[in-house]
Coordinates of C-alpha atoms and ligand atoms in Angstrom, one line a residue:
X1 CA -50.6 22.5 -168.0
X2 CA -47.5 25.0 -167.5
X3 CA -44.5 23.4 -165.7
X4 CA -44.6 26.0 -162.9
X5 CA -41.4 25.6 -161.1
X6 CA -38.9 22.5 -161.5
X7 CA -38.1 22.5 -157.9
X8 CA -40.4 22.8 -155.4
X9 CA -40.8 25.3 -152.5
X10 CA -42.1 23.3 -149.5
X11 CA -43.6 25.1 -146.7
X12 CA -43.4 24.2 -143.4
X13 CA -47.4 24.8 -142.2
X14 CA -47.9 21.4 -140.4
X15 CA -44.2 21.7 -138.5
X16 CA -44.6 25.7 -137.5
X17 CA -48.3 25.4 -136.3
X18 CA -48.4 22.3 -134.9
X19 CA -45.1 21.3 -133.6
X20 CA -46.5 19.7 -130.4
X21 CA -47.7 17.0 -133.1
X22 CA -44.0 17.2 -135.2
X23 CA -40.4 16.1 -134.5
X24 CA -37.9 17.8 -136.8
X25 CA -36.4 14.6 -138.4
X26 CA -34.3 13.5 -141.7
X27 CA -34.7 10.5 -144.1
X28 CA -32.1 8.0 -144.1
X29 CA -29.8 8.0 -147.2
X30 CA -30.5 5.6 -149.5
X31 CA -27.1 3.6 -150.5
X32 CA -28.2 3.0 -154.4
X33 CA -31.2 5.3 -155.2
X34 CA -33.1 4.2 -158.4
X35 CA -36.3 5.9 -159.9
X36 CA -38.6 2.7 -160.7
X37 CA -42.2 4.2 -161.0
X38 CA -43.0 8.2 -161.3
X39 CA -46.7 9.5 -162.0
X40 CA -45.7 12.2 -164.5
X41 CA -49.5 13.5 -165.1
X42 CA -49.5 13.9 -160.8
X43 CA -45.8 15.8 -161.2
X44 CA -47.5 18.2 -163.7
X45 CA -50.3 18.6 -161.5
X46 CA -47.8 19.6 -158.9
X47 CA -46.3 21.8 -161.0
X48 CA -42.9 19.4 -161.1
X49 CA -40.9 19.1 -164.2
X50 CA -40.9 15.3 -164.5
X51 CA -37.2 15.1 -166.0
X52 CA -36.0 16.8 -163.2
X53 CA -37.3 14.7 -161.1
X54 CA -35.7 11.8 -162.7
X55 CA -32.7 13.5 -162.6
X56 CA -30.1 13.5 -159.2
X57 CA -32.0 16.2 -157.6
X58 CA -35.5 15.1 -158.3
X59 CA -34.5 11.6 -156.8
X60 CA -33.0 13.5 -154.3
X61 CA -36.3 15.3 -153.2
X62 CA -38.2 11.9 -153.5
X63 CA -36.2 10.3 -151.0
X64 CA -36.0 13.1 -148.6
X65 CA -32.4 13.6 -148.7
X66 CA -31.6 16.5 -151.1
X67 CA -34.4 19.2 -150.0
X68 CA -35.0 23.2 -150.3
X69 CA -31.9 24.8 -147.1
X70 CA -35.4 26.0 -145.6
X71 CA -37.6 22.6 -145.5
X72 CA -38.2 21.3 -142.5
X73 CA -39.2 17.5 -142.5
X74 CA -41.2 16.1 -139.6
X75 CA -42.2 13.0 -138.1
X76 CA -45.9 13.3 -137.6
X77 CA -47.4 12.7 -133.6
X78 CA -50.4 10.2 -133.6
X79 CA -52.5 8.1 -131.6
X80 CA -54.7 5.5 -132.6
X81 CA -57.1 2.3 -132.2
X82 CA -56.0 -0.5 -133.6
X83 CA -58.6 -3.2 -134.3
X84 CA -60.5 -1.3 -131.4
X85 CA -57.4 -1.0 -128.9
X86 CA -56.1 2.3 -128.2
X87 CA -52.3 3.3 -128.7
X88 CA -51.8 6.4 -127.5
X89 CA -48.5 6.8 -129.3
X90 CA -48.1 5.6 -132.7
X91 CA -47.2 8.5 -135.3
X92 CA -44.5 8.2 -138.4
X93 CA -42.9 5.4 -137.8
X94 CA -41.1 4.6 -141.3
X95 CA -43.1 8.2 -142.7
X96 CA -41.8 11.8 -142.7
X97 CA -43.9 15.1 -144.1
X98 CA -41.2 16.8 -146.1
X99 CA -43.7 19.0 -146.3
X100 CA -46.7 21.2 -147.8
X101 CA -46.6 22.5 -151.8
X102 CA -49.0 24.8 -154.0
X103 CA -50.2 22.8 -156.3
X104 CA -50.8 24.0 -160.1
X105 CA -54.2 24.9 -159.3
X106 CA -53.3 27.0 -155.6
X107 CA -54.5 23.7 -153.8
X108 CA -52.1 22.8 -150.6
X109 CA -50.8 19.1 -151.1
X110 CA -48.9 17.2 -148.2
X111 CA -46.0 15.6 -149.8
X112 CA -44.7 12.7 -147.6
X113 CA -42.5 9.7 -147.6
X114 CA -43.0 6.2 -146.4
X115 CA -40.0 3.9 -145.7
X116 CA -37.9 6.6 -145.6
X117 CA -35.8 5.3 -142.4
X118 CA -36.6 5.2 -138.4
X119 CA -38.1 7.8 -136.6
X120 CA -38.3 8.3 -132.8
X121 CA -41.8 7.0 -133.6
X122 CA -40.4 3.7 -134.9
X123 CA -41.5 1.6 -132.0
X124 CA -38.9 -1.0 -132.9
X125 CA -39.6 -1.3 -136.3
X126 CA -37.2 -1.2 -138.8
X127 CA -38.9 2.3 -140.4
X128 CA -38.2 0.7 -143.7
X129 CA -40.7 -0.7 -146.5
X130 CA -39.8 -3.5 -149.4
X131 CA -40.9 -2.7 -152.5
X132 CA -43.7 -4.6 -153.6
X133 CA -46.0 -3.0 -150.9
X134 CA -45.0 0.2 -152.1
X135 CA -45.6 -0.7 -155.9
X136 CA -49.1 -1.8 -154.3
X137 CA -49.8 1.1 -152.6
X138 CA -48.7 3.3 -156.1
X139 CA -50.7 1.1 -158.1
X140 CA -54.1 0.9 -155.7
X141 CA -53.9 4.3 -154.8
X142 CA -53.3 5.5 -158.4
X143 CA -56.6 2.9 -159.0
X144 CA -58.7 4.7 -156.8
X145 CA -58.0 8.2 -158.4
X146 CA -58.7 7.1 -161.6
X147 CA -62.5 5.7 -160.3
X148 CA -63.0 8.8 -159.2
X149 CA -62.9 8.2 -155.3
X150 CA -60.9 9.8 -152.8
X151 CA -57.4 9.2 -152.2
X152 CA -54.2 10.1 -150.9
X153 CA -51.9 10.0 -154.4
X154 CA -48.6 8.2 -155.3
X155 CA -45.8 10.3 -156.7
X156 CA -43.0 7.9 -156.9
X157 CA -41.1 4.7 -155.9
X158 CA -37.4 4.7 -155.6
X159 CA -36.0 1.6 -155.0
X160 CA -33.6 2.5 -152.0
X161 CA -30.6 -0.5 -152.8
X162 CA -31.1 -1.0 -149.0
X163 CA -32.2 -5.3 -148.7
X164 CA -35.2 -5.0 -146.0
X165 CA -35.7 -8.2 -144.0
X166 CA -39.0 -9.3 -143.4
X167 CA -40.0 -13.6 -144.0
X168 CA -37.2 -13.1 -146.7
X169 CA -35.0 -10.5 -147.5
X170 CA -36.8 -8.0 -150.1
X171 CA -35.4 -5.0 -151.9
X172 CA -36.4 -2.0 -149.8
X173 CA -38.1 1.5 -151.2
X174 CA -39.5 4.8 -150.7
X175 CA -42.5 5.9 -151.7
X176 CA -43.4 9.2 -152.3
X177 CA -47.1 10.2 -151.5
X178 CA -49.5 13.4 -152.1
X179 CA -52.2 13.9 -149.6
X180 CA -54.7 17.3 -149.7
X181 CA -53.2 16.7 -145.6
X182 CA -52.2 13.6 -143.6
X183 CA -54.4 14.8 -140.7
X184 CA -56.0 11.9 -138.8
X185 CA -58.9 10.6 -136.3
X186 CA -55.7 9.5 -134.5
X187 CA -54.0 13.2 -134.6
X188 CA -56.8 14.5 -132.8
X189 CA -56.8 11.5 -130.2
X190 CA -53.3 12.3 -129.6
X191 CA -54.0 15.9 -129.1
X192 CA -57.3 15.6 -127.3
X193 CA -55.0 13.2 -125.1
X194 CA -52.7 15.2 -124.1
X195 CA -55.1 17.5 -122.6
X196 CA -53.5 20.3 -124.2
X197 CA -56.5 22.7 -125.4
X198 CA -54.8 24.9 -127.3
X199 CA -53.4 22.5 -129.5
X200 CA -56.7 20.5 -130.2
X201 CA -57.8 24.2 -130.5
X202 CA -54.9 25.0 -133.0
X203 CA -55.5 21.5 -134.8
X204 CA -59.2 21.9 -135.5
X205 CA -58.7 25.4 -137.0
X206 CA -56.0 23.8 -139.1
X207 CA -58.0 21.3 -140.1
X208 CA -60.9 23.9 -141.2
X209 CA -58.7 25.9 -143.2
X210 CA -57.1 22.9 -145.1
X211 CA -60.5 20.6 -145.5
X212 CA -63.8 22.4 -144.8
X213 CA -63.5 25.9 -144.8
X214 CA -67.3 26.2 -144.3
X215 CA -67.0 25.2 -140.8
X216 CA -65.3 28.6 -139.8
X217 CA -68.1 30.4 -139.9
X218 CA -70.5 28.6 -138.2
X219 CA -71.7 28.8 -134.8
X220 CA -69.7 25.9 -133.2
X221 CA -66.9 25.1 -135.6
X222 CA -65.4 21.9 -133.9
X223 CA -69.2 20.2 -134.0
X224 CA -69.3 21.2 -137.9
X225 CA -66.3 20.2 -138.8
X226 CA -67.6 16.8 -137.0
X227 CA -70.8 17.1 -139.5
X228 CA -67.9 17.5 -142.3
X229 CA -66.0 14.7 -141.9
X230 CA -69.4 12.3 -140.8
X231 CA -70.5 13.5 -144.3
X232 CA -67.2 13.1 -146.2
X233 CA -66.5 9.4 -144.6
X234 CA -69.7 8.7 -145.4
X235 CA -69.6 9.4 -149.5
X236 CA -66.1 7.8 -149.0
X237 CA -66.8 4.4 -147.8
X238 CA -70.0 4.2 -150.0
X239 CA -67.8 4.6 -152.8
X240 CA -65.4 2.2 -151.7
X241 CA -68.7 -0.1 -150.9
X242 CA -69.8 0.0 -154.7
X243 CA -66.5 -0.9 -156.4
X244 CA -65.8 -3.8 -153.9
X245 CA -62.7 -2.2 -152.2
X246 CA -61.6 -3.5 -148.9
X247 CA -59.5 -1.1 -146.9
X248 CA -58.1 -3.9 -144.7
X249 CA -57.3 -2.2 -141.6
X250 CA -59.1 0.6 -140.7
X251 CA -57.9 1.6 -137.8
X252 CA -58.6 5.4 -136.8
X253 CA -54.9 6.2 -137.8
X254 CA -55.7 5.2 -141.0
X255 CA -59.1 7.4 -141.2
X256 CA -58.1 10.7 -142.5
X257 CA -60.2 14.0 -142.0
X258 CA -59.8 15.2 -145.4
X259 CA -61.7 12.5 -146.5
X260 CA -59.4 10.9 -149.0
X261 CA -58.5 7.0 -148.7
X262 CA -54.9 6.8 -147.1
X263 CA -52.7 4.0 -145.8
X264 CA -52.9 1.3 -148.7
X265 CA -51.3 -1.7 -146.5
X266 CA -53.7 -5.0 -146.8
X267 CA -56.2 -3.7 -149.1
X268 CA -57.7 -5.4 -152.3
X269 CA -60.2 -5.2 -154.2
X270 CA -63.3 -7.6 -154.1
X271 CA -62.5 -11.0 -156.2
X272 CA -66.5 -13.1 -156.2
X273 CA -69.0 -11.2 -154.3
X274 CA -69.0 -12.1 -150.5
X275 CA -70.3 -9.5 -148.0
X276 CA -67.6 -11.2 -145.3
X277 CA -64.3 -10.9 -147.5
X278 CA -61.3 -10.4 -145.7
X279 CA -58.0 -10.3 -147.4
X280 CA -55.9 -9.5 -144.5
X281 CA -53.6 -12.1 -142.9
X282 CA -54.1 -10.3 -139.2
X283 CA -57.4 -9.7 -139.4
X284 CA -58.5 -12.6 -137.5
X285 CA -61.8 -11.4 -136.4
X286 CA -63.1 -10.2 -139.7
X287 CA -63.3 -6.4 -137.8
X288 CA -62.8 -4.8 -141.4
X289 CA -64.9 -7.7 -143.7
X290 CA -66.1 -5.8 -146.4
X291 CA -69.6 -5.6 -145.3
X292 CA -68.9 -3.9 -142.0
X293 CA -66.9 -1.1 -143.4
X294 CA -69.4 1.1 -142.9
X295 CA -70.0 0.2 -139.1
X296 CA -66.0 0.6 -138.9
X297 CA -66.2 4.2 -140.0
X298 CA -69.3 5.5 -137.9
X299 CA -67.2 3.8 -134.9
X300 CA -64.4 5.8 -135.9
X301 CA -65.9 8.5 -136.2
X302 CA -67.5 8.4 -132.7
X303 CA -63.9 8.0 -131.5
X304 CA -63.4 11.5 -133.3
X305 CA -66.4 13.2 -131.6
X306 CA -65.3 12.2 -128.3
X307 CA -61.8 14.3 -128.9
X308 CA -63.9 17.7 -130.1
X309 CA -66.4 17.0 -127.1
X310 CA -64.4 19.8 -124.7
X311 CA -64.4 22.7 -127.9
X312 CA -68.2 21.6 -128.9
X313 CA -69.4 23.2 -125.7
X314 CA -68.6 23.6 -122.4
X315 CA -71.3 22.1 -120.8
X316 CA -70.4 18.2 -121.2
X317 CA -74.1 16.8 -121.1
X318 CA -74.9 19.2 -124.5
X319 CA -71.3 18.5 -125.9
X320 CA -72.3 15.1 -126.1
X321 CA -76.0 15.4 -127.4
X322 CA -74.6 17.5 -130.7
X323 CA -71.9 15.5 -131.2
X324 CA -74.3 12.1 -131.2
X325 CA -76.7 13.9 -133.2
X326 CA -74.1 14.6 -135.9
X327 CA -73.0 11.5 -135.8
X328 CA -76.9 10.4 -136.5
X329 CA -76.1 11.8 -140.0
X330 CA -73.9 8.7 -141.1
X331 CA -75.9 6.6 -141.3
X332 CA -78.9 8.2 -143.5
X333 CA -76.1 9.8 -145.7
X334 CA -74.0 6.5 -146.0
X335 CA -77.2 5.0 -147.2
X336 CA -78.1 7.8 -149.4
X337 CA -75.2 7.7 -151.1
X338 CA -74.9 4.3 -151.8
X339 CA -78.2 4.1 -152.9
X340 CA -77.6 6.6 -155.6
X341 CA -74.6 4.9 -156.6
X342 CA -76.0 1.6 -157.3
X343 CA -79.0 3.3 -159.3
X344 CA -76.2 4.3 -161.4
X345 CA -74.3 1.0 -161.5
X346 CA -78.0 -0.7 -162.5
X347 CA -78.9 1.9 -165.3
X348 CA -81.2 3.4 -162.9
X349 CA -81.2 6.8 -162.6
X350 CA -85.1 7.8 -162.1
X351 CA -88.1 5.0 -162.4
X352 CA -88.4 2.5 -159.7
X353 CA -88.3 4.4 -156.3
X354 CA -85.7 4.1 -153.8
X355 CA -87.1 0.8 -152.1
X356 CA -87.5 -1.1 -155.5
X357 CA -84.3 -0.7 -156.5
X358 CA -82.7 -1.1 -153.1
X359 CA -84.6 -4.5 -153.2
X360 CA -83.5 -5.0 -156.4
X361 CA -79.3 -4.3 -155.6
X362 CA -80.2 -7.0 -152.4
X363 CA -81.2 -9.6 -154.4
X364 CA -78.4 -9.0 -157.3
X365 CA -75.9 -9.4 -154.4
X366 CA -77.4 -12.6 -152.8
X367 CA -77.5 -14.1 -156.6
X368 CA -73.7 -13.1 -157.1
X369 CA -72.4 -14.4 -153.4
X370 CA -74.4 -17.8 -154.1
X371 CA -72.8 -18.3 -157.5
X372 CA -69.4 -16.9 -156.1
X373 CA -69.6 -14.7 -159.3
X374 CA -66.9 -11.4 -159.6
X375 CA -67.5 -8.2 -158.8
X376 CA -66.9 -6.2 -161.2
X377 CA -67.1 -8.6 -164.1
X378 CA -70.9 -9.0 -163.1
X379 CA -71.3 -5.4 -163.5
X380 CA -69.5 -4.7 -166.8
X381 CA -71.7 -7.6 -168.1
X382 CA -74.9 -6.0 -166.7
X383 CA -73.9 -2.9 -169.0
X384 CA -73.6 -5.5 -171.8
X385 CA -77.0 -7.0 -171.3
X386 CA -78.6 -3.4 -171.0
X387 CA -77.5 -2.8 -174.6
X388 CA -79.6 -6.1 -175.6
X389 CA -76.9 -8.8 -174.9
X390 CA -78.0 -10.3 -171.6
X391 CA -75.6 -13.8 -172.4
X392 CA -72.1 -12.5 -170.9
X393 CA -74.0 -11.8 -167.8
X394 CA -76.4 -14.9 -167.5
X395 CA -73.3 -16.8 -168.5
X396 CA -71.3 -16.0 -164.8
X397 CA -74.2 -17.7 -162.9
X398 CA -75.6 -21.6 -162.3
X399 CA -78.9 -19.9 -161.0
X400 CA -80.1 -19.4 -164.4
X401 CA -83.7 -19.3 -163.5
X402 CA -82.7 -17.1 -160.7
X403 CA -81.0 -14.4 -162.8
X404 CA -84.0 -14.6 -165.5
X405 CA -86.0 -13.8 -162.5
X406 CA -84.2 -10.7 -161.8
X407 CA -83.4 -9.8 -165.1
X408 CA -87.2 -9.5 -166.5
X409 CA -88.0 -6.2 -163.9
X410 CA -84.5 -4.9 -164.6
X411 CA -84.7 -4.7 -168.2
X412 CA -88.5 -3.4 -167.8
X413 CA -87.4 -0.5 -165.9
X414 CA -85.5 0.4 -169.4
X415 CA -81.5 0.6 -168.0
X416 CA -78.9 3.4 -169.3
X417 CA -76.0 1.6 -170.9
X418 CA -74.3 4.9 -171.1
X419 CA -74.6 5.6 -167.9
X420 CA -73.8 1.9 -166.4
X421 CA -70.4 1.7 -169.0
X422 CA -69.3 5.4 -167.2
X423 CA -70.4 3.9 -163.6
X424 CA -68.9 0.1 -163.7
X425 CA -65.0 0.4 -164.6
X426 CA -63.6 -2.8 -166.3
X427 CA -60.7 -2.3 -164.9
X428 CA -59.5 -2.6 -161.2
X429 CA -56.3 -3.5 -160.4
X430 CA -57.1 -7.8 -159.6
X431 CA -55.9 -9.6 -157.3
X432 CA -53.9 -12.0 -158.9
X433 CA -52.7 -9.3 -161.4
X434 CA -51.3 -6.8 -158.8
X435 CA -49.2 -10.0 -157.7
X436 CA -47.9 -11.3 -160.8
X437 CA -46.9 -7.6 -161.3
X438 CA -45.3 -7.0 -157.9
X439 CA -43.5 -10.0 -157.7
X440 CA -42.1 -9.4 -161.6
X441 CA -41.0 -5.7 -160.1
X442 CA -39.1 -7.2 -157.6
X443 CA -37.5 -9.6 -160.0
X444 CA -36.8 -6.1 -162.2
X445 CA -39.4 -7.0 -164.6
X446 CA -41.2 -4.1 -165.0
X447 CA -43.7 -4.8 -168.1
X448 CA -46.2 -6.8 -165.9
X449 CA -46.5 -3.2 -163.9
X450 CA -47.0 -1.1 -166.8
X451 CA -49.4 -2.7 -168.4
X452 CA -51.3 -2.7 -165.3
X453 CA -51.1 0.6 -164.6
X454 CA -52.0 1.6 -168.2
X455 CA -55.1 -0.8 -167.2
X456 CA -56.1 0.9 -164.4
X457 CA -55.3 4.6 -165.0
X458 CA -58.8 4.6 -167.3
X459 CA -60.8 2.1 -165.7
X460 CA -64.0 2.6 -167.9
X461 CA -62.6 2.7 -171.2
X462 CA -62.2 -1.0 -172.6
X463 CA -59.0 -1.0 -175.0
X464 CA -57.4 -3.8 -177.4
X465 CA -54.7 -5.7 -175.6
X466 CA -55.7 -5.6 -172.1
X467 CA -58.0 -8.5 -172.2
X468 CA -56.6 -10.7 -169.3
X469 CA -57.4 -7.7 -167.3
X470 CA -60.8 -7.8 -167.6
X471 CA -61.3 -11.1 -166.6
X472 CA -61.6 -12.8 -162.9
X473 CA -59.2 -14.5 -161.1
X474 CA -58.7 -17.9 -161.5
X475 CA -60.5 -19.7 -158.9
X476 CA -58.3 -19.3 -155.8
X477 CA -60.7 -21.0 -153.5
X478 CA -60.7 -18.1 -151.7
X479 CA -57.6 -18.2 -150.1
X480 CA -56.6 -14.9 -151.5
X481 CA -54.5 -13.1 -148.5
X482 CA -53.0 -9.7 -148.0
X483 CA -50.2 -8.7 -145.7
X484 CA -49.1 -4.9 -144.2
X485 CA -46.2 -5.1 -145.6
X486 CA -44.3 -4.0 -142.1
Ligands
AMP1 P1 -50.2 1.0 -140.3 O1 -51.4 0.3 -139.6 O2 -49.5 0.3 -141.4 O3 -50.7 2.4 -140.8 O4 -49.1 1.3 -139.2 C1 -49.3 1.5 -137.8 C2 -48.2 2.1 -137.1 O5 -47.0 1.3 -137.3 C3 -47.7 3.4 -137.6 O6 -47.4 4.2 -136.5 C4 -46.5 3.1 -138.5 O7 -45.7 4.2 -138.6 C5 -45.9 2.0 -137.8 N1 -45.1 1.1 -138.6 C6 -45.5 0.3 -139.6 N2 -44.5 -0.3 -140.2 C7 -43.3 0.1 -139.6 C8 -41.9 -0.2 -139.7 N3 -41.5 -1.0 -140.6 N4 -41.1 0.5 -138.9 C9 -41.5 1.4 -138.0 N5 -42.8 1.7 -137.8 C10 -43.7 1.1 -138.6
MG2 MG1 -51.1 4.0 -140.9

């Protein structure tokens, strides 16, 4: 790929057409700026030259304080639920848009910062972020991408020299994210809030242009860009659902219309199989359990509808019909799409109807939660037993009758290993291994990291010397917990 420019021309799309939803703002200056992580393959994507941006000025544009004379770098306006009570004023809080670049291929790409300094969002937070939960962020996000699912991307870290205090005192850094936009259920909340029908107006069509152009031309463009993003959440979270990610805090400021996964705070990924997983340490109620993601993004979504209700139609009783209509659609295309997923994951592709293999995932499932087995271990090892070798995968359970039982239809139905060693990664970034790495990165220890994200950067493709990362955790006793990071 042709290195297009070195620096980049940022436009300011989000600022000029939506300013209502922007406050002109500036990152804080970093006392002892140092370049600890950059995604070279993303910077050539981006049409960056990645020695530049190693160099003063690239490190400069990462942390937001050596930009283009014309950029104009925002704090972005948003509202929000937060475990199902509303903020109406949340927005960019440690975050800034420094704005919107063409991509290699002519695609428009958000490029943000996060703990970049306070912003009149800040809400008496520090607007800062330590650097572990910016590693974790790079590293989760980076995972994602390379499974093939939706996400906002990390660009960079640069450790800032700036101590953050939190329980202890941490090094603080800036991340630098990518994002096709950073629109969210909780911009339109915030706009639809303020009453202001112009601007919801103004932020629909922007969010049409940038995400699904095919809504333009329909007959009622805010109720099909509803049908866009019910159908794009939808695939999303039934992605997430079949590589045992847990967002952690889905909140509808952390729901983005694009469709991408954004806001990697207290997520991780699936340790032994249990449907009511939570990792995070303020998730009390077990709102965002693994099992009930998908619940937590058709409620969401609702939440959405209710802001495009007044451009849907005029007439509020038939606003409200459409809009619950579309919202119907999640749930059949939630289930469709995870259904077709975990064909794939089984070897399945055509055979046993929809039911049977349903039926079949359900009891898999139950036999892994009983025998507390992992995730995605028990799927590699069900790719290994569809090539003939059925011991690595009998050997994770106690059940052995049990898993014999299931086994024998399985393996009559005639399972793709192809297919399954392309569909179940052997690498995800593990629990216990994303900690031993973080914590060495904020020692300065920076081989733990790399090796992890050579790991997870080609999750499918088992390599020599990257054997401790395809196996499961040690047992923790399932006391694994994750923290935001704020
Ligand atoms: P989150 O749930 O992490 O996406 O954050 C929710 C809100 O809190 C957003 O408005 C953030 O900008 C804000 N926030 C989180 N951490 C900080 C911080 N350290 N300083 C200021 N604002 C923050
Ligand atoms: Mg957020």
């Amino acid at each position: 790929m042709a290195v297009t420019s070195v620096k980049p021309v940022l436009q300011g799309r989000f600022a000029r057409e939506l300013g209502e939803l922007a406050i002109a703002w500036r990152a804080q200056t970093p006392p002892d700026p140092e370049l600890v992580v950059l995604n070279e393959p993303l910077a050539l994507e981006l049409g960056l030259d990645p020695a530049w941006l190693r160099g003063p000025g690239g490190v400069g544009l990462l942390t937001g304080t050596v930009l283009p004379a014309d950029a104009t770098p925002v704090a972005q306006a948003y509202a929000g639920h937060q475990f199902g009570g509303y903020s109406p004023r949340l927005g960019d809080g440690r975050a800034l848009l420094l704005g919107e670049l063409l991509d290699a291929d002519g695609r428009t790409r958000d490029l943000h910062l996060k703990g970049s300094g306070p912003t009149p969002f800040s809400r008496g937070g520090d607007g800062l972020a330590a650097l572990g939960p910016m590693l974790r962020e790079y590293v989760i996000s980076e995972a994602m991408h390379a499974l093939g699912i939706p996400t906002t991307r990390s660009l960079a870290v640069v450790a800032t020299g700036r101590p953050v205090q939190r329980d202890d005192l941490l090094p603080g850094a800036v991340l630098a994210r990518v994002a096709s936009s950073h629109l969210r259920v909780g911009s339109f909340q915030y706009a639809a809030s303020s009453g202001d029908l112009d601007l919801l107006r103004r932020l629909v069509d922007h969010a049409i242009e940038r995400h699904h152009p095919a809504a333009a031309d329909a007959d009622r463009p805010a109720l099909a860009l509803l049908d866009a993003v019910v159908g794009a959440q939808a695939s999303l979270v039934a992605q997430w659902m079949l590589v045992g990610f847990i967002h952690g805090v889905m909140n509808t400021d952390n729901m983005t219309i694009s469709g991408e996964t954004i806001d990697y705070g207290p997520c991780a990924f699936l340790d032994a199989y249990d449907p009511a997983t939570v990792f995070s340490s303020i998730d009390h109620a077990g709102r965002y359990a693994f099992a009930n993601q998908p619940m937590a993004a058709e409620w969401n979504l609702a939440r959405f509808a209710e802001t495009l209700l007044p451009l849907v139609d005029d007439e509020p009783t038939i606003a409200i019909e459409l809009a619950t209509a579309s919202l119907g659609a999640f749930r059949p295309q939630h289930a469709a799409a995870r259904s077709a997923g975990m064909r794939a994951k089984l070897g399945l592709p055509a055979g046993p109807d929809d039911a049977t293999v349903d039926g079949m995932v359900d009891d898999l499932l139950e036999l892994m939660r009983l025998g507390r087995v992992d995730h995605t271990t028990a799927f590699r090892a069900l790719g290994t037993a569809a090539r003939g070798d059925v011991e690595p995968f009998r050997g994770l359970f106690l059940d052995l009758a049990g898993v014999d039982r299931w086994l024998a239809p399985w393996r009559a139905a005639a399972p793709d290993p192809d297919l399954m060693a392309r569909t179940n990664p052997v690498y995800i970034p593990r629990n216990h291994l994303v900690e031993e790495a973080l914590a060495a990165a904020t020692e300065g220890h920076l081989g733990p990291l790399d090796v992890l994200l050579e790991a997870i950067s080609s999750p499918y493709d088992e390599r020599p010397g990257l054997e401790r990362h395809t196996l499961p955790a040690p047992d923790d006793g399932g006391t694994y917990q994750t923290f935001c990071g704020t």
